PDB file of C-alpha atoms in Angstrom:
ATOM      1  CA  MET S   1      89.255  92.493  97.496  1.00  0.00           C
ATOM      2  CA  GLU S   2      88.315  89.106  96.042  1.00  0.00           C
ATOM      3  CA  GLU S   3      90.041  89.992  92.756  1.00  0.00           C
ATOM      4  CA  VAL S   4      93.257  90.729  94.666  1.00  0.00           C
ATOM      5  CA  LYS S   5      92.975  87.532  96.722  1.00  0.00           C
ATOM      6  CA  GLU S   6      92.383  85.446  93.616  1.00  0.00           C
ATOM      7  CA  GLY S   7      94.740  87.180  91.214  1.00  0.00           C
ATOM      8  CA  HIS S   8      97.760  88.807  92.865  1.00  0.00           C
ATOM      9  CA  ALA S   9     101.173  87.405  91.924  1.00  0.00           C
ATOM     10  CA  ARG S  10     102.354  87.433  95.524  1.00  0.00           C
ATOM     11  CA  LEU S  11      99.555  85.005  96.359  1.00  0.00           C
ATOM     12  CA  HIS S  12      99.621  82.772  93.287  1.00  0.00           C
ATOM     13  CA  HIS S  13     102.874  82.978  91.299  1.00  0.00           C
ATOM     14  CA  PRO S  14     105.060  79.823  91.557  1.00  0.00           C
ATOM     15  CA  PHE S  15     108.084  82.001  92.279  1.00  0.00           C
ATOM     16  CA  TYR S  16     106.481  83.239  95.493  1.00  0.00           C
ATOM     17  CA  PHE S  17     105.462  79.731  96.496  1.00  0.00           C
ATOM     18  CA  ALA S  18     109.128  78.765  96.196  1.00  0.00           C
ATOM     19  CA  LEU S  19     110.167  81.787  98.257  1.00  0.00           C
ATOM     20  CA  TYR S  20     107.657  81.065 101.040  1.00  0.00           C
ATOM     21  CA  ASP S  21     108.708  77.405 101.117  1.00  0.00           C
ATOM     22  CA  GLY S  22     112.425  78.242 101.383  1.00  0.00           C
ATOM     23  CA  LYS S  23     113.309  76.704  98.019  1.00  0.00           C
ATOM     24  CA  LEU S  24     115.146  79.672  96.564  1.00  0.00           C
ATOM     25  CA  SER S  25     118.879  80.256  96.816  1.00  0.00           C
ATOM     26  CA  LEU S  26     120.236  83.424  98.370  1.00  0.00           C
ATOM     27  CA  ASP S  27     121.319  84.533  94.889  1.00  0.00           C
ATOM     28  CA  GLU S  28     117.726  84.272  93.731  1.00  0.00           C
ATOM     29  CA  ILE S  29     116.497  86.148  96.789  1.00  0.00           C
ATOM     30  CA  ARG S  30     118.913  88.948  95.946  1.00  0.00           C
ATOM     31  CA  VAL S  31     117.585  89.138  92.380  1.00  0.00           C
ATOM     32  CA  TRP S  32     114.058  89.387  93.714  1.00  0.00           C
ATOM     33  CA  ALA S  33     114.968  91.953  96.384  1.00  0.00           C
ATOM     34  CA  LYS S  34     116.664  94.291  93.895  1.00  0.00           C
ATOM     35  CA  GLU S  35     113.613  94.297  91.593  1.00  0.00           C
ATOM     36  CA  ALA S  36     111.194  94.624  94.535  1.00  0.00           C
ATOM     37  CA  TRP S  37     113.184  97.671  95.571  1.00  0.00           C
ATOM     38  CA  GLY S  38     112.770  99.048  92.063  1.00  0.00           C
ATOM     39  CA  ILE S  39     109.012  99.185  92.632  1.00  0.00           C
ATOM     40  CA  PHE S  40     109.001 100.006  96.321  1.00  0.00           C
ATOM     41  CA  CYS S  41     111.326 103.024  96.164  1.00  0.00           C
ATOM     42  CA  LEU S  42     108.713 104.905  94.120  1.00  0.00           C
ATOM     43  CA  ASN S  43     106.227 104.910  97.002  1.00  0.00           C
ATOM     44  CA  VAL S  44     106.929 108.384  98.331  1.00  0.00           C
ATOM     45  CA  ALA S  45     106.506 109.951  94.878  1.00  0.00           C
ATOM     46  CA  ILE S  46     103.399 107.904  94.092  1.00  0.00           C
ATOM     47  CA  ASN S  47     101.670 108.723  97.365  1.00  0.00           C
ATOM     48  CA  THR S  48     102.557 112.402  97.083  1.00  0.00           C
ATOM     49  CA  ALA S  49     100.933 112.380  93.643  1.00  0.00           C
ATOM     50  CA  LYS S  50      97.825 110.801  95.188  1.00  0.00           C
ATOM     51  CA  LEU S  51      97.618 113.562  97.799  1.00  0.00           C
ATOM     52  CA  VAL S  52      97.661 116.160  95.015  1.00  0.00           C
ATOM     53  CA  ARG S  53      95.239 114.209  92.799  1.00  0.00           C
ATOM     54  CA  CYS S  54      92.861 113.836  95.729  1.00  0.00           C
ATOM     55  CA  GLN S  55      92.369 117.583  95.833  1.00  0.00           C
ATOM     56  CA  LEU S  56      92.186 117.866  92.045  1.00  0.00           C
ATOM     57  CA  SER S  57      89.460 115.211  92.104  1.00  0.00           C
ATOM     58  CA  GLY S  58      87.328 117.469  94.267  1.00  0.00           C
ATOM     59  CA  ILE S  59      87.906 115.603  97.526  1.00  0.00           C
ATOM     60  CA  HIS S  60      88.709 118.342 100.052  1.00  0.00           C
ATOM     61  CA  ASP S  61      88.139 116.410 103.285  1.00  0.00           C
ATOM     62  CA  PRO S  62      91.178 117.190 105.532  1.00  0.00           C
ATOM     63  CA  GLU S  63      90.796 113.829 107.313  1.00  0.00           C
ATOM     64  CA  ILE S  64      91.250 112.032 103.991  1.00  0.00           C
ATOM     65  CA  HIS S  65      94.234 114.247 103.134  1.00  0.00           C
ATOM     66  CA  LYS S  66      95.777 113.421 106.507  1.00  0.00           C
ATOM     67  CA  LYS S  67      95.583 109.693 105.761  1.00  0.00           C
ATOM     68  CA  PHE S  68      97.728 110.189 102.672  1.00  0.00           C
ATOM     69  CA  VAL S  69     100.134 112.347 104.656  1.00  0.00           C
ATOM     70  CA  ASP S  70     100.363 109.516 107.215  1.00  0.00           C
ATOM     71  CA  ILE S  71     101.224 107.075 104.412  1.00  0.00           C
ATOM     72  CA  ILE S  72     103.989 109.372 103.197  1.00  0.00           C
ATOM     73  CA  MET S  73     105.265 109.688 106.747  1.00  0.00           C
ATOM     74  CA  SER S  74     105.414 105.926 107.150  1.00  0.00           C
ATOM     75  CA  GLU S  75     107.502 105.619 103.989  1.00  0.00           C
ATOM     76  CA  VAL S  76     109.879 108.382 105.049  1.00  0.00           C
ATOM     77  CA  GLY S  77     109.984 107.338 108.713  1.00  0.00           C
ATOM     78  CA  TYR S  78     107.872 108.160 111.717  1.00  0.00           C
ATOM     79  CA  VAL S  79     110.966 108.639 113.845  1.00  0.00           C
ATOM     80  CA  TYR S  80     111.505 112.011 112.209  1.00  0.00           C
ATOM     81  CA  PHE S  81     108.133 113.441 113.247  1.00  0.00           C
ATOM     82  CA  GLN S  82     107.277 114.545 116.784  1.00  0.00           C
ATOM     83  CA  GLY S  83     104.147 112.890 118.161  1.00  0.00           C
ATOM     84  CA  SER S  84     103.903 110.369 115.318  1.00  0.00           C
ATOM     85  CA  PRO S  85     101.729 107.284 115.867  1.00  0.00           C
ATOM     86  CA  ARG S  86     104.451 104.611 115.551  1.00  0.00           C
ATOM     87  CA  PRO S  87     108.063 105.614 116.313  1.00  0.00           C
ATOM     88  CA  VAL S  88     109.706 103.244 113.780  1.00  0.00           C
ATOM     89  CA  PRO S  89     112.161 103.833 110.949  1.00  0.00           C
ATOM     90  CA  GLY S  90     110.628 104.533 107.562  1.00  0.00           C
ATOM     91  CA  HIS S  91     109.833 101.698 105.219  1.00  0.00           C
ATOM     92  CA  ARG S  92     112.649 102.823 102.945  1.00  0.00           C
ATOM     93  CA  ALA S  93     115.186 102.489 105.769  1.00  0.00           C
ATOM     94  CA  LEU S  94     113.771  99.113 106.757  1.00  0.00           C
ATOM     95  CA  PHE S  95     114.089  97.744 103.207  1.00  0.00           C
ATOM     96  CA  LEU S  96     117.676  98.977 102.949  1.00  0.00           C
ATOM     97  CA  ARG S  97     118.384  97.178 106.246  1.00  0.00           C
ATOM     98  CA  PHE S  98     116.907  93.982 104.778  1.00  0.00           C
ATOM     99  CA  GLY S  99     119.064  94.399 101.691  1.00  0.00           C
ATOM    100  CA  GLU S 100     122.217  94.692 103.787  1.00  0.00           C
ATOM    101  CA  ALA S 101     121.226  91.526 105.661  1.00  0.00           C
ATOM    102  CA  ILE S 102     121.070  89.465 102.456  1.00  0.00           C
ATOM    103  CA  GLY S 103     124.264  90.945 101.037  1.00  0.00           C
ATOM    104  CA  ILE S 104     123.123  93.915  98.963  1.00  0.00           C
ATOM    105  CA  PRO S 105     124.838  97.084 100.180  1.00  0.00           C
ATOM    106  CA  LYS S 106     122.664 100.124 100.700  1.00  0.00           C
ATOM    107  CA  GLU S 107     124.807 102.034  98.202  1.00  0.00           C
ATOM    108  CA  GLU S 108     124.091  99.445  95.511  1.00  0.00           C
ATOM    109  CA  LEU S 109     120.320  99.697  95.900  1.00  0.00           C
ATOM    110  CA  GLU S 110     120.527 103.494  95.879  1.00  0.00           C
ATOM    111  CA  ARG S 111     122.675 103.339  92.721  1.00  0.00           C
ATOM    112  CA  CYS S 112     120.106 101.072  91.025  1.00  0.00           C
ATOM    113  CA  GLU S 113     117.399 103.549  91.975  1.00  0.00           C
ATOM    114  CA  SER S 114     119.227 106.610  90.639  1.00  0.00           C
ATOM    115  CA  GLU S 115     120.297 104.901  87.392  1.00  0.00           C
ATOM    116  CA  ASN S 116     117.056 102.933  86.840  1.00  0.00           C
ATOM    117  CA  ASP S 117     119.259  99.827  86.656  1.00  0.00           C
ATOM    118  CA  PHE S 118     116.628  97.092  86.826  1.00  0.00           C
ATOM    119  CA  LEU S 119     115.337  94.251  84.656  1.00  0.00           C
ATOM    120  CA  PRO S 120     113.391  95.415  81.574  1.00  0.00           C
ATOM    121  CA  THR S 121     110.108  94.204  83.066  1.00  0.00           C
ATOM    122  CA  THR S 122     110.758  96.210  86.225  1.00  0.00           C
ATOM    123  CA  VAL S 123     111.652  99.329  84.235  1.00  0.00           C
ATOM    124  CA  LEU S 124     108.352  99.002  82.349  1.00  0.00           C
ATOM    125  CA  ALA S 125     106.514  98.453  85.621  1.00  0.00           C
ATOM    126  CA  ARG S 126     108.075 101.581  87.136  1.00  0.00           C
ATOM    127  CA  THR S 127     106.902 103.536  84.112  1.00  0.00           C
ATOM    128  CA  GLY S 128     103.448 102.016  84.480  1.00  0.00           C
ATOM    129  CA  TRP S 129     103.138 102.964  88.150  1.00  0.00           C
ATOM    130  CA  LEU S 130     104.270 106.507  87.517  1.00  0.00           C
ATOM    131  CA  ASP S 131     101.847 106.797  84.620  1.00  0.00           C
ATOM    132  CA  ILE S 132      98.993 105.706  86.897  1.00  0.00           C
ATOM    133  CA  ALA S 133     100.158 108.119  89.590  1.00  0.00           C
ATOM    134  CA  LEU S 134     100.616 111.174  87.371  1.00  0.00           C
ATOM    135  CA  ARG S 135      98.051 110.744  84.564  1.00  0.00           C
ATOM    136  CA  SER S 136      95.015 109.049  86.093  1.00  0.00           C
ATOM    137  CA  GLU S 137      91.857 111.061  85.725  1.00  0.00           C
ATOM    138  CA  SER S 138      90.895 110.604  89.379  1.00  0.00           C
ATOM    139  CA  ILE S 139      92.265 109.600  92.736  1.00  0.00           C
ATOM    140  CA  LEU S 140      89.991 106.544  92.634  1.00  0.00           C
ATOM    141  CA  GLU S 141      91.943 104.976  89.780  1.00  0.00           C
ATOM    142  CA  GLN S 142      95.197 105.663  91.616  1.00  0.00           C
ATOM    143  CA  VAL S 143      94.090 104.033  94.859  1.00  0.00           C
ATOM    144  CA  ALA S 144      92.556 101.068  93.020  1.00  0.00           C
ATOM    145  CA  ALA S 145      95.834 100.274  91.264  1.00  0.00           C
ATOM    146  CA  THR S 146      98.031 100.862  94.321  1.00  0.00           C
ATOM    147  CA  ASN S 147      96.328 100.909  97.741  1.00  0.00           C
ATOM    148  CA  CYS S 148      93.689  98.332  96.851  1.00  0.00           C
ATOM    149  CA  CYS S 149      96.146  96.156  94.935  1.00  0.00           C
ATOM    150  CA  ASN S 150      99.661  96.524  96.378  1.00  0.00           C
ATOM    151  CA  GLU S 151      99.065  97.525  99.986  1.00  0.00           C
ATOM    152  CA  PHE S 152      96.276  95.003 100.402  1.00  0.00           C
ATOM    153  CA  SER S 153      98.547  92.232  99.102  1.00  0.00           C
ATOM    154  CA  ASN S 154     101.259  93.349 101.545  1.00  0.00           C
ATOM    155  CA  GLN S 155      98.711  93.027 104.331  1.00  0.00           C
ATOM    156  CA  LEU S 156      97.969  89.447 103.222  1.00  0.00           C
ATOM    157  CA  THR S 157     101.565  88.340 102.680  1.00  0.00           C
ATOM    158  CA  GLY S 158     103.677  90.305 105.209  1.00  0.00           C
ATOM    159  CA  GLY S 159     103.544  87.464 107.723  1.00  0.00           C
ATOM    160  CA  ARG S 160     104.438  84.868 105.075  1.00  0.00           C
ATOM    161  CA  PHE S 161     107.537  86.814 104.048  1.00  0.00           C
ATOM    162  CA  PHE S 162     108.555  87.309 107.680  1.00  0.00           C
ATOM    163  CA  ARG S 163     108.218  83.602 108.544  1.00  0.00           C
ATOM    164  CA  ALA S 164     109.943  82.481 105.392  1.00  0.00           C
ATOM    165  CA  PHE S 165     112.970  84.717 105.841  1.00  0.00           C
ATOM    166  CA  LYS S 166     113.243  83.801 109.502  1.00  0.00           C
ATOM    167  CA  GLU S 167     112.640  80.045 109.311  1.00  0.00           C
ATOM    168  CA  HIS S 168     114.134  79.186 105.925  1.00  0.00           C
ATOM    169  CA  TYR S 169     116.782  81.833 105.289  1.00  0.00           C
ATOM    170  CA  GLY S 170     118.049  82.401 108.824  1.00  0.00           C
ATOM    171  CA  LEU S 171     117.453  86.149 109.054  1.00  0.00           C
ATOM    172  CA  LYS S 172     116.927  87.852 112.410  1.00  0.00           C
ATOM    173  CA  ASP S 173     113.793  89.759 113.412  1.00  0.00           C
ATOM    174  CA  HIS S 174     115.734  93.015 113.166  1.00  0.00           C
ATOM    175  CA  ASP S 175     116.737  92.234 109.573  1.00  0.00           C
ATOM    176  CA  ILE S 176     113.160  91.624 108.418  1.00  0.00           C
ATOM    177  CA  GLU S 177     111.282  94.260 110.342  1.00  0.00           C
ATOM    178  CA  PHE S 178     110.230  95.690 106.977  1.00  0.00           C
ATOM    179  CA  PHE S 179     107.879  92.745 106.450  1.00  0.00           C
ATOM    180  CA  ALA S 180     106.520  92.756 109.990  1.00  0.00           C
ATOM    181  CA  GLU S 181     105.818  96.470 109.799  1.00  0.00           C
ATOM    182  CA  HIS S 182     104.001  96.094 106.472  1.00  0.00           C
ATOM    183  CA  GLY S 183     101.489  93.738 108.044  1.00  0.00           C
ATOM    184  CA  VAL S 184     100.465  96.648 110.295  1.00  0.00           C
ATOM    185  CA  ALA S 185     101.009  99.742 108.182  1.00  0.00           C
ATOM    186  CA  ASP S 186      99.565  98.395 104.952  1.00  0.00           C
ATOM    187  CA  THR S 187      96.324  97.501 106.642  1.00  0.00           C
ATOM    188  CA  GLU S 188      95.891 101.245 107.053  1.00  0.00           C
ATOM    189  CA  HIS S 189      97.243 101.975 103.578  1.00  0.00           C
ATOM    190  CA  SER S 190      94.840  99.587 101.848  1.00  0.00           C
ATOM    191  CA  ASN S 191      91.877 100.699 103.949  1.00  0.00           C
ATOM    192  CA  ILE S 192      92.012 104.263 102.644  1.00  0.00           C
ATOM    193  CA  GLY S 193      91.811 102.948  99.093  1.00  0.00           C
ATOM    194  CA  TYR S 194      88.747 100.834  99.727  1.00  0.00           C
ATOM    195  CA  GLU S 195      87.109 103.584 101.751  1.00  0.00           C
ATOM    196  CA  LEU S 196      87.488 106.077  98.898  1.00  0.00           C
ATOM    197  CA  VAL S 197      86.258 103.651  96.264  1.00  0.00           C
ATOM    198  CA  GLU S 198      83.238 102.668  98.309  1.00  0.00           C
ATOM    199  CA  LYS S 199      82.348 106.266  99.083  1.00  0.00           C
ATOM    200  CA  PHE S 200      82.973 107.971  95.743  1.00  0.00           C
ATOM    201  CA  ALA S 201      82.898 105.338  92.968  1.00  0.00           C
ATOM    202  CA  THR S 202      79.118 105.373  92.767  1.00  0.00           C
ATOM    203  CA  ALA S 203      78.665 105.977  89.023  1.00  0.00           C
ATOM    204  CA  ARG S 204      78.988 103.095  86.598  1.00  0.00           C
ATOM    205  CA  GLU S 205      81.526 104.959  84.431  1.00  0.00           C
ATOM    206  CA  ILE S 206      84.010 105.457  87.261  1.00  0.00           C
ATOM    207  CA  GLN S 207      83.414 101.927  88.557  1.00  0.00           C
ATOM    208  CA  VAL S 208      84.553 100.531  85.207  1.00  0.00           C
ATOM    209  CA  LYS S 209      87.667 102.730  85.287  1.00  0.00           C
ATOM    210  CA  VAL S 210      88.435 101.696  88.862  1.00  0.00           C
ATOM    211  CA  LEU S 211      88.196  98.013  87.972  1.00  0.00           C
ATOM    212  CA  LYS S 212      90.454  98.486  84.948  1.00  0.00           C
ATOM    213  CA  ALA S 213      92.996 100.288  87.128  1.00  0.00           C
ATOM    214  CA  LEU S 214      92.945  97.495  89.721  1.00  0.00           C
ATOM    215  CA  ARG S 215      93.509  94.883  87.013  1.00  0.00           C
ATOM    216  CA  LYS S 216      96.327  96.988  85.565  1.00  0.00           C
ATOM    217  CA  GLY S 217      97.973  96.939  88.989  1.00  0.00           C
ATOM    218  CA  LEU S 218      97.611  93.171  89.204  1.00  0.00           C
ATOM    219  CA  GLY S 219      99.072  92.750  85.724  1.00  0.00           C
ATOM    220  CA  ILE S 220     102.097  94.850  86.560  1.00  0.00           C
ATOM    221  CA  TRP S 221     102.975  92.558  89.457  1.00  0.00           C
ATOM    222  CA  TRP S 222     102.714  89.427  87.311  1.00  0.00           C
ATOM    223  CA  ALA S 223     104.992  91.009  84.685  1.00  0.00           C
ATOM    224  CA  VAL S 224     107.584  91.986  87.290  1.00  0.00           C
ATOM    225  CA  THR S 225     107.531  88.543  88.897  1.00  0.00           C
ATOM    226  CA  ASP S 226     107.785  86.769  85.531  1.00  0.00           C
ATOM    227  CA  GLY S 227     110.870  88.851  84.786  1.00  0.00           C
ATOM    228  CA  VAL S 228     112.445  87.933  88.119  1.00  0.00           C
ATOM    229  CA  ALA S 229     111.671  84.231  87.621  1.00  0.00           C
ATOM    230  CA  ARG S 230     113.278  84.258  84.164  1.00  0.00           C
ATOM    231  CA  GLU S 231     116.377  86.021  85.485  1.00  0.00           C
ATOM    232  CA  CYS S 232     116.714  83.419  88.261  1.00  0.00           C
ATOM    233  CA  GLN S 233     116.826  80.596  85.722  1.00  0.00           C
ATOM    234  CA  ARG S 234     120.531  81.349  85.265  1.00  0.00           C
ATOM    235  CA  PHE S 235     121.159  79.967  88.784  1.00  0.00           C
ATOM    236  CA  LYS S 236     119.575  76.593  87.984  1.00  0.00           C
TER     237      LYS S 236
END
């Protein structure tokens, strides 16, 4: 947790400081949003892979499996499931709503997703995340690179994004519900990662692999953000 707090791009990259302080133009926000979507839209596939890898790693606890199912449900949308814990639209729908609010049509984001039309650094990052999801030796490496890294950073920054977009960029609460929801949902999403690591990463060998996976996740976010910052230089 300390490594994430001290080393995640969302907490320390100058580009994010500018975003939180309202110093970016709307054109720059659109560049960032498109590339953020490029990473975010993989979440259903990545979390489904984790559910499968959990069982292949010898973890057959149905309560743990259910937590990953809950994560997948939150991405798809709780509103589609009877008796779900929070009747809100899925994270995917909420991000598309945010995109519309800043001038990126839903159809454009979906086209970018289907054609992999993103900056080179984002394309490499997408490949990196899928590689972690599909080829990691254990579920512990997967959750270290994603739940412990990404979801935990969302938990720490969701409120900062929400306030910045509301106070500096004039967006309505409805437009930025994605960020408010992530402050709640990703507390749960990150918790499952840390719970699994604490419970099962007891041998030195797997602890080393877990730490490497976490640092790989952190590195991916710096690479993506550097690419966005370079692209935004054309608006200066």
